[in-house]
XYZ file of C-alpha atoms in Angstrom:
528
model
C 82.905 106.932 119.076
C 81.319 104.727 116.460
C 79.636 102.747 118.839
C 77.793 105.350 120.395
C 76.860 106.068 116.988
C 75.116 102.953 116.755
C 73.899 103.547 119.711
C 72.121 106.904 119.176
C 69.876 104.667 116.387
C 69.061 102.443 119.049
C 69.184 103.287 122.141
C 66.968 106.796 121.769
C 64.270 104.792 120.113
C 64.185 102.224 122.344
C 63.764 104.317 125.429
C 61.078 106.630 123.725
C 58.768 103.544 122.877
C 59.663 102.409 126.513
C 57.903 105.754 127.799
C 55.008 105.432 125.343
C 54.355 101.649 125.857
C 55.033 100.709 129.374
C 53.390 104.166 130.787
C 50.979 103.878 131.179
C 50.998 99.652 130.864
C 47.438 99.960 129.065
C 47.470 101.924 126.059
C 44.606 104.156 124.089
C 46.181 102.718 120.871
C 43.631 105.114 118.840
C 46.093 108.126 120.213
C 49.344 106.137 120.078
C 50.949 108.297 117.269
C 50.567 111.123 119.384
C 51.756 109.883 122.906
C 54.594 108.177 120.720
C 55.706 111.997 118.949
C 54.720 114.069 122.632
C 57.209 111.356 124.589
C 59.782 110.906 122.023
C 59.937 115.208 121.464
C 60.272 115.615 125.509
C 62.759 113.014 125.825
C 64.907 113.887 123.117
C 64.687 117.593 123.209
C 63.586 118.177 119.735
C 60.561 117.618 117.680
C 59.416 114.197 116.683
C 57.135 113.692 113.510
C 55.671 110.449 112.473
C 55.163 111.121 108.904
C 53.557 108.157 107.898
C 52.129 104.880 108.770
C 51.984 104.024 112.579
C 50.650 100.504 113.862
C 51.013 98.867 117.501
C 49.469 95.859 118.695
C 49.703 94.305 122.423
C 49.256 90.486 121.632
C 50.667 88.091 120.784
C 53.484 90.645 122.116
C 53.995 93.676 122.015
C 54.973 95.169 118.817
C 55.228 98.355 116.994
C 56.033 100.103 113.060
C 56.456 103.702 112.575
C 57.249 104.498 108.964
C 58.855 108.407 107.666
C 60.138 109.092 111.137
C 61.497 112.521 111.791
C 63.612 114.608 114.415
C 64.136 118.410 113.933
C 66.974 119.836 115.004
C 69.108 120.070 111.959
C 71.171 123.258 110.045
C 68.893 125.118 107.716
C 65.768 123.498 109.536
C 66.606 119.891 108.098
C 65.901 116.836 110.223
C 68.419 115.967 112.408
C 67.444 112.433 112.020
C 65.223 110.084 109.569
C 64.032 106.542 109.428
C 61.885 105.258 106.949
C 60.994 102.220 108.641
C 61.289 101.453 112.663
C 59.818 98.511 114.093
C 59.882 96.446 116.909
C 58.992 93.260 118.549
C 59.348 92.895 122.451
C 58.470 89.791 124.867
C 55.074 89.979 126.487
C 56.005 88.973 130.028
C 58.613 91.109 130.994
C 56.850 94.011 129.320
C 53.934 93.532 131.782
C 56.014 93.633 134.367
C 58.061 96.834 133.330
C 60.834 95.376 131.856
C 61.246 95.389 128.111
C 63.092 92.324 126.155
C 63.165 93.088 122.550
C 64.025 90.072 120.764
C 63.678 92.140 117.135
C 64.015 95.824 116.192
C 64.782 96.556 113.014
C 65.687 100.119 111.544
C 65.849 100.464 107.364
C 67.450 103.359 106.327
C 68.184 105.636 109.167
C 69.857 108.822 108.601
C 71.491 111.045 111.050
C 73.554 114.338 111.190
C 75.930 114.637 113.954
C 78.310 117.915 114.718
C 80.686 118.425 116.368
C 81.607 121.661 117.191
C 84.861 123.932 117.054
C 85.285 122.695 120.977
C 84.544 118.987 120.263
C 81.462 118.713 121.846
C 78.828 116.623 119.864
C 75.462 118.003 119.722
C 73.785 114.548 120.439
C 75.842 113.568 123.301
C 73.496 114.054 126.062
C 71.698 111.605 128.224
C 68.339 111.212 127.462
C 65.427 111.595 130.340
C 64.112 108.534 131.209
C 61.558 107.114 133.680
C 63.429 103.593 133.076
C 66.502 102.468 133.975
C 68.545 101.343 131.118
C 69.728 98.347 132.947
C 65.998 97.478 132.540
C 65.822 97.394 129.229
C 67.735 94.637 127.166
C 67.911 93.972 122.942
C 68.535 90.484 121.602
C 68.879 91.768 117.513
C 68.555 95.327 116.700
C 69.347 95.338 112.756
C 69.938 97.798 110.565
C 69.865 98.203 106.848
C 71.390 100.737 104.862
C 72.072 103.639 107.332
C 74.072 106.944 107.256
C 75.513 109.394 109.270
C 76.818 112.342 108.209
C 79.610 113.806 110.554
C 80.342 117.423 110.860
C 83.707 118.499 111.954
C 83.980 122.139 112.721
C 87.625 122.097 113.865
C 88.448 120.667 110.763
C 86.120 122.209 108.380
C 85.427 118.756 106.922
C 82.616 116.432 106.758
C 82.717 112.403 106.974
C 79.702 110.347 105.741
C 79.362 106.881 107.133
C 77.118 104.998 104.487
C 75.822 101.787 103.605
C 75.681 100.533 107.720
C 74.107 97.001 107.077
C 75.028 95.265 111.011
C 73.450 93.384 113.560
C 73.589 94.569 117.288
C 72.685 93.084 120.408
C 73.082 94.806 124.517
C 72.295 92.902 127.663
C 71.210 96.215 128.738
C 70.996 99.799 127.381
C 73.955 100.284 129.479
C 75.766 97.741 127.988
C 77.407 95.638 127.031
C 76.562 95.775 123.611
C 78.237 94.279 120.445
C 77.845 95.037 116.764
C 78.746 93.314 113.614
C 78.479 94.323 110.131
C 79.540 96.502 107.369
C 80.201 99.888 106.248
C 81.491 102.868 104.016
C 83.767 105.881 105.328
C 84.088 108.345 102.892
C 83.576 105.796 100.125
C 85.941 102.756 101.479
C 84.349 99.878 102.509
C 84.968 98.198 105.884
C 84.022 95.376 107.992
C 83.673 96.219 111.535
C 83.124 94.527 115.098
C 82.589 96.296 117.752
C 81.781 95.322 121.465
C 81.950 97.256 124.725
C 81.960 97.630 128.644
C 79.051 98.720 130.784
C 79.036 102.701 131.203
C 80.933 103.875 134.115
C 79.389 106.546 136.497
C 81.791 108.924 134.724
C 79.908 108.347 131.310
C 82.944 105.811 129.907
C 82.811 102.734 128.622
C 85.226 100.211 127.412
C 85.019 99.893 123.720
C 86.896 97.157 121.191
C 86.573 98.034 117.499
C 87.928 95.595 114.680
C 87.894 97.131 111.116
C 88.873 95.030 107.983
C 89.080 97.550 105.262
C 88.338 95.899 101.663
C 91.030 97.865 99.869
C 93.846 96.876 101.673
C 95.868 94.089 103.329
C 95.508 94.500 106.462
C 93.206 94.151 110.121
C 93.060 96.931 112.756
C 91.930 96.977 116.307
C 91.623 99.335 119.294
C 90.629 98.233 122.958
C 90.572 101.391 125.058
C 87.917 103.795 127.091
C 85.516 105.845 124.704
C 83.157 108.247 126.504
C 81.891 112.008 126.291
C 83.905 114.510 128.407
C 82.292 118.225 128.783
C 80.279 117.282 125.684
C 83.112 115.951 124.130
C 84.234 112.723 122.640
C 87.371 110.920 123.364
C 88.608 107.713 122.812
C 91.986 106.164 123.931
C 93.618 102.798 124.517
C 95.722 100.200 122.989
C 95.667 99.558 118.803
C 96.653 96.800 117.169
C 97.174 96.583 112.934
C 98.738 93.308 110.714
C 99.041 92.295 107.394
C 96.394 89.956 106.112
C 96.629 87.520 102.841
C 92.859 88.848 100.928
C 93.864 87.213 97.812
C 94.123 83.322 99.415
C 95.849 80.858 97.396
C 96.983 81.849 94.005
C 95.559 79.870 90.659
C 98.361 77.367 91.127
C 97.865 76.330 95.307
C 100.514 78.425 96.084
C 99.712 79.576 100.022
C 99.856 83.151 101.348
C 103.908 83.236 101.232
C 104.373 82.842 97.408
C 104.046 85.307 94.588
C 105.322 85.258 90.987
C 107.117 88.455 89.880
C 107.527 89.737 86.016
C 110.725 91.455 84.442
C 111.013 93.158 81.608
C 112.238 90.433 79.950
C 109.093 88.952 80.027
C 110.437 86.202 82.411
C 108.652 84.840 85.492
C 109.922 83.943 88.806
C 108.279 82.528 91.303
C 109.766 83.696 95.185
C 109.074 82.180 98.022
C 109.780 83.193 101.951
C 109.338 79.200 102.627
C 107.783 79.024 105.730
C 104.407 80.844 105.997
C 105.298 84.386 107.566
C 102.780 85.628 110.232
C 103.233 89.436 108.036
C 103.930 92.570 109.701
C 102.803 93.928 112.769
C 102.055 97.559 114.619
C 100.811 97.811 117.901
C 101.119 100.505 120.260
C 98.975 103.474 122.726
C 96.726 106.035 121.121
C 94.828 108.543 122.062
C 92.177 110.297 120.053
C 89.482 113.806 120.365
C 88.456 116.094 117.910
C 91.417 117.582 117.429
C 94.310 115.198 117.236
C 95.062 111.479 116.824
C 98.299 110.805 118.780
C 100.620 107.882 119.373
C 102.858 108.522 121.691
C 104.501 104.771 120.965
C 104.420 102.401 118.833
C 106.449 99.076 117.490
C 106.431 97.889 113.868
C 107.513 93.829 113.802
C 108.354 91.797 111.041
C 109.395 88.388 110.323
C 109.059 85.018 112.873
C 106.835 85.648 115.856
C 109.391 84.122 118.360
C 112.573 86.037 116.583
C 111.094 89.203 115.511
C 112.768 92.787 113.753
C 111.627 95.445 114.895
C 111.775 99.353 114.451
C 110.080 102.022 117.353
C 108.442 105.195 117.024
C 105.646 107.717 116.940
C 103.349 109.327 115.426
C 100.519 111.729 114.934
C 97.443 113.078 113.129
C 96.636 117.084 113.327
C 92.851 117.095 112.524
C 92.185 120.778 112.142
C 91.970 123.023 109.581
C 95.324 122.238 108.195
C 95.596 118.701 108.372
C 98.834 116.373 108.119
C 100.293 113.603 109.638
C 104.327 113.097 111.132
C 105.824 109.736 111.352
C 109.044 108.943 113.114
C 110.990 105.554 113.024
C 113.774 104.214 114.414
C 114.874 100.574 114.955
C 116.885 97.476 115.156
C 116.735 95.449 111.924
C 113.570 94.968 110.177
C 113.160 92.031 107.741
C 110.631 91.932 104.756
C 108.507 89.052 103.057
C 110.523 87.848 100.378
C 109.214 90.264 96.959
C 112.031 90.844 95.751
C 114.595 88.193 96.394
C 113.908 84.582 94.367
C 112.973 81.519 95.605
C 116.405 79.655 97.176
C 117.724 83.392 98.623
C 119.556 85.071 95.208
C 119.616 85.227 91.093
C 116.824 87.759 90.224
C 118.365 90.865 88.173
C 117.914 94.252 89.279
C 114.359 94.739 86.719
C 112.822 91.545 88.944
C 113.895 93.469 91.900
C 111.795 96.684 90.884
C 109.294 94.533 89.902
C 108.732 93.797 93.543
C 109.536 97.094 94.834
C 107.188 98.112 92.376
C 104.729 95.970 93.803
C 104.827 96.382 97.393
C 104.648 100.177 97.273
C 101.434 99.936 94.855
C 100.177 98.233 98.064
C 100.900 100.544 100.509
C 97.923 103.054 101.724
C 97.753 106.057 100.335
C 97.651 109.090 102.195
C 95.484 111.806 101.359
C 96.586 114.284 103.610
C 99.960 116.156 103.776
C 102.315 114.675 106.187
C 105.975 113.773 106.777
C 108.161 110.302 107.201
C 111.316 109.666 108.530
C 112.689 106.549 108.850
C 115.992 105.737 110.287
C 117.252 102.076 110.577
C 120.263 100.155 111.125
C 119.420 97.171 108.597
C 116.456 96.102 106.246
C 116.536 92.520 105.248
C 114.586 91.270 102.132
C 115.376 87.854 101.608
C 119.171 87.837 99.879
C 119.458 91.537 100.442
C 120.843 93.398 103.807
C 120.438 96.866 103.185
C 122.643 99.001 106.137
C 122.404 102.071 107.330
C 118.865 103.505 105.921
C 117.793 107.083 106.144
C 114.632 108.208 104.952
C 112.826 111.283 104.422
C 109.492 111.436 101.949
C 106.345 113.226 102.039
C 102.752 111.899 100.162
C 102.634 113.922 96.632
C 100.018 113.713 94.080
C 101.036 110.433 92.498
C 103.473 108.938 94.379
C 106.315 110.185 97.009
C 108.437 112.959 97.298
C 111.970 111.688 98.673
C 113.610 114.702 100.414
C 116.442 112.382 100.930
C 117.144 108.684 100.616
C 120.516 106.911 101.744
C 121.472 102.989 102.220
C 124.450 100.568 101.872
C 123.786 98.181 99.330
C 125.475 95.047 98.441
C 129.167 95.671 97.101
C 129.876 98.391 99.762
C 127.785 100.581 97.307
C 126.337 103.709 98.887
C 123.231 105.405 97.601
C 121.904 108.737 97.948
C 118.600 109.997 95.983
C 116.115 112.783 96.200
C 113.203 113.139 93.785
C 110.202 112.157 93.356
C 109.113 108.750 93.536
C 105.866 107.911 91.270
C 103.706 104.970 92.002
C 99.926 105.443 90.194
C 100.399 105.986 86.767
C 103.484 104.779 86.275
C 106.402 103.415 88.408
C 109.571 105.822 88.196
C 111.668 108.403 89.661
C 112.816 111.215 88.737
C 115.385 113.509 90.927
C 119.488 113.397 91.611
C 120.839 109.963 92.411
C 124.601 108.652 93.663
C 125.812 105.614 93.166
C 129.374 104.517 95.026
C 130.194 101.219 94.271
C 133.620 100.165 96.533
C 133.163 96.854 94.891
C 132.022 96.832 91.746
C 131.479 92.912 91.340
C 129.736 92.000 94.474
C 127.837 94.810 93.553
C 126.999 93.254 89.706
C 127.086 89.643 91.497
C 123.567 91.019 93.382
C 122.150 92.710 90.416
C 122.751 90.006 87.721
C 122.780 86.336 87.609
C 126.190 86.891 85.667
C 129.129 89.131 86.367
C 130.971 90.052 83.723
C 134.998 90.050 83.624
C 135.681 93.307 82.646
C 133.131 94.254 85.932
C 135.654 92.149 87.998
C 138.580 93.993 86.687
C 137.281 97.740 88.580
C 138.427 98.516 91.558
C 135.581 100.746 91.734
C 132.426 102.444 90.057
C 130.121 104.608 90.585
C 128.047 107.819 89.158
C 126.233 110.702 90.043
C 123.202 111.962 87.625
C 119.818 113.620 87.146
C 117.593 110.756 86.245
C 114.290 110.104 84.701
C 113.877 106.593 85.424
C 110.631 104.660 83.897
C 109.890 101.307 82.311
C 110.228 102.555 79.047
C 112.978 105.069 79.483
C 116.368 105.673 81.242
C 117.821 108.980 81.286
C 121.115 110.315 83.132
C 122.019 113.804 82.449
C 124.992 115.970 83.758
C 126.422 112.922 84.600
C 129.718 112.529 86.552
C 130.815 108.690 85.532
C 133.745 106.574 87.860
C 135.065 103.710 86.226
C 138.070 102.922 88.374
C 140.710 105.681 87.820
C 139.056 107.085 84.521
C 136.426 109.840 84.899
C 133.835 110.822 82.574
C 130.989 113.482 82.051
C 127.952 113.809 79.798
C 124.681 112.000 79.429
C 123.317 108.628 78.206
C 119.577 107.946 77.408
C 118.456 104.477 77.000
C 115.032 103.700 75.729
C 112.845 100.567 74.928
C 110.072 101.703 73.462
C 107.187 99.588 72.134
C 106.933 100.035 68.641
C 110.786 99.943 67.883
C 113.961 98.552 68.497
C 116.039 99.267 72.019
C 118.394 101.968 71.444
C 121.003 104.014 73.952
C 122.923 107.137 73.121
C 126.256 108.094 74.959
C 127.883 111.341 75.303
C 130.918 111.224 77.386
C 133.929 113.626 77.609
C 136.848 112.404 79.525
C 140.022 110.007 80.230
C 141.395 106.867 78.612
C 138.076 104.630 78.212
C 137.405 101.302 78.914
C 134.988 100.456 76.941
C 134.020 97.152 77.783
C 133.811 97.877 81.672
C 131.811 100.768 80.598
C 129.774 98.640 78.561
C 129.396 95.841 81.234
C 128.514 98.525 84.117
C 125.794 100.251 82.199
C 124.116 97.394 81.374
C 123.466 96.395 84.873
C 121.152 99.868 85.025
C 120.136 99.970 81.213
């Protein structure tokens, strides 16, 4: 779809000079503004206004500026379509032969409104009359600077501007093949984009390959599919393609693209490591997208060594009406990680390290904007040290973070944990919500967590608790909590806090059994 975007900017005003230069091959140039806005209003449909400046000249070659051009045709009798400078530059030769080779055209600030109506079909997609044949007509550099389109969506009752188009496009033909590259904004994120395609098919198709390489996050997208107008309508479907990319480079001490440093609370910081570089994650998988709906009817997520992969299957969607949301559904063998939140050598980072790099690999995940629904269901997730069995998840985007309808996974120590809540990750890293902890054993459990386990740790058989939280940096509070320390059983709340201006403090209120106090002692302070 973006391509014939581009194209529209092009293409139109290529074959409207065509008309007005090459019929007739001699040219009144004292009337050329007006043959130029007669041919260009009958070809396109709608009026064409040359607002300001218009020169042409035949020799050296032929060559043309039009400045404040305008097409009618937009809502509230607004211009469908602006430029404020077109120009153009074709070869002499072929031109007097009637063939056109434009080795220049350049188009500064073009500005275009596109709909697309409650049935899909885009009120520019039609085929412009033509006494040419496209295949006639070739462009060595087309360039534009600083365009904009503003699309229309009636099914979803939305509108998309595409600003700040600065590329470079060339087409053997106005039939193709033609290939863009350059830069852009959608809806205020910036993006690199490639594009190439196919020569159009009698059926109005045409194979299209996009490449986007969004500046706010990690990671590379393609497509490779058919793209073409059916009943008025675009579609676009094929094969996609996204991977994690390094846009940081080396870090201020050489490190490569597999090394990060990671800061506890303590103030302490460790350097990890995944050794050997790790080619990132990747998704790949069929699509298929109209005005309505973005499907994907498969798709496989891969981490870890190219030749020994983990992997996890699925599929997804995109509603694009009125209502919009999204539904993801995974499920997998075992998926591995890069190492953030295991150290350097495989083990010994404590369990504030470890949120450190949770911390940090959800604050660069993509947000969504748009209501939706994951569920994830795996048999193991691997992050250096750490095997994490049995995962179940169930979230939807909130403002601010996640909400966690339910969250379950075998941890180290036979500990199981269940959590729902909500999971903040913008202004502050935390949850808040019900969590379960069953620890089956409790020092293989501490053994993960800590560098240290302590002896009256080793002594439980088992541990565990069950508790409201509010979970923050700064703060740690369980209430109506249901405490396990081996065969003793407790109830009541503890609060923890570390604030900034005074010293660390915890208060305990406990009602139960015979207490040990130094396995209670030694358990909370794995969590406090």
């Amino acid at each position: 779809m973006l391509a014939r975007l581009f194209v529209i900017f092009g293409g139109l005003f290529v074959l409207v000079l065509c008309a007005a230069l090459v019929v007739p091959y001699f040219i009144d140039w004292t009337g050329y503004r007006a043959d130029f806005e007669r041919e260009a209003s009958a070809i396109l449909g709608r009026k064409v206004t040359v607002q300001g400046d218009a020169t042409a000249r035949l020799l050296p070659f032929p060559s043309v500026t039009f400045s404040n051009v305008t097409v009618a045709g937009g809502a509230g009798g607004q211009p469908a379509m602006t430029v404020e400078t077109f120009s153009m530059d074709a070869e002499l030769a072929p031109f007097l032969r009637g063939e056109v080779l434009i080795f220049d055209m350049r188009l500064v600030r073009p500005k275009a409104t596109i709909d697309i109506a409650q049935d899909g079909t885009v009120d520019w997609a039609m085929r412009p009359s033509s006494p040419f044949d496209p295949s006639q007509i070739s462009i060595e550099k087309l360039t534009i600077t600083e365009g904009q389109i503003a699309l229309r969506h009636a099914a979803g009752g939305r509108s998309h501007l595409i600003s700040e188009i600065n590329s470079t496009i060339s087409a053997k033909s106005l039939a193709g093949p033609w290939r863009m590259d350059g830069s852009l904004r959608l809806d205020g994120l910036r993006t690199t984009v490639a594009a190439s395609t196919g020569k159009a098919g009698a059926n109005g198709e045409m194979r299209l390959r996009l490449r986007a390489n969004p500046d706010a996050y990690p990671l590379v997208m393609e497509t490779d599919g058919n793209a073409g107008i059916v009943e008025g309508a675009a579609v676009y479907s094929g094969q996609f393609k996204i991977s994690g990319a390094d846009k940081n480079g080396a870090d201020k001490n050489g490190a490569g693209q597999n090394s990060a440093e990671l800061r506890g609370t303590d103030g302490e910081t460790v350097k990890v490591s995944a050794g050997k570089p790790d080619p990132g994650f990747r998704l790949n998988g069929n699509f298929s997208l109209d005005h309505q709906k973005l499907g994907i009817d498969e798709f496989r997520f891969e981490t870890g060594p190219l030749d020994n992969p983990y992997t996890a299957d699925g599929k997804a969607s995109v509603d694009l009406g009125l209502k919009p949301s999204f539904a993801i559904e995974a499920n997998g063998a075992q998926v591995q990680f890069d190492e953030a939140v295991g150290a350097e050598g495989g083990a010994g980072l404590t369990l504030d390290q470890r949120i450190a790099g949770l911390e940090q690999a959800l604050l660069g995940l993509p947000k969504p904007t748009i209501p939706g629904t994951v569920e994830v269901k795996l048999p193991a997730v691997v992050a250096g040290d750490t095997t994490v069995r049995d995962v179940h998840l169930s979230a939807e985007p909130t403002d601010g973070g996640w909400s966690v309808k339910s969250l379950a996974a075998t941890l180290p120590g036979r500990a199981r944990l269940e959590a729902n809540g909500m999971l903040s990750v913008e202004s502050h890293f935390g949850f808040t919500g019900s969590l379960l902890l069953a620890v089956a054993q409790p020092s293989g459990f501490a053994a993960w967590l800590s560098k240290d386990v302590d002896e009256a740790i080793r002594r439980l058989p088992a541990a565990g608790f069950k508790a409201n939280v509010d979970l923050t940096e700064k703060r740690q509070a369980f209430s109506d909590l249901e405490l396990v320390l081996g065969k003793a059983k407790f109830s009541g709340r503890i609060d923890s806090s570390q604030p900034d201006d005074a010293k660390p403090s915890v208060l305990m209120r406990l009602e139960g059994g015979e207490l040990d106090v130094d396995g209670l002692a030694a358990f909370a302070s794995i969590f406090i």
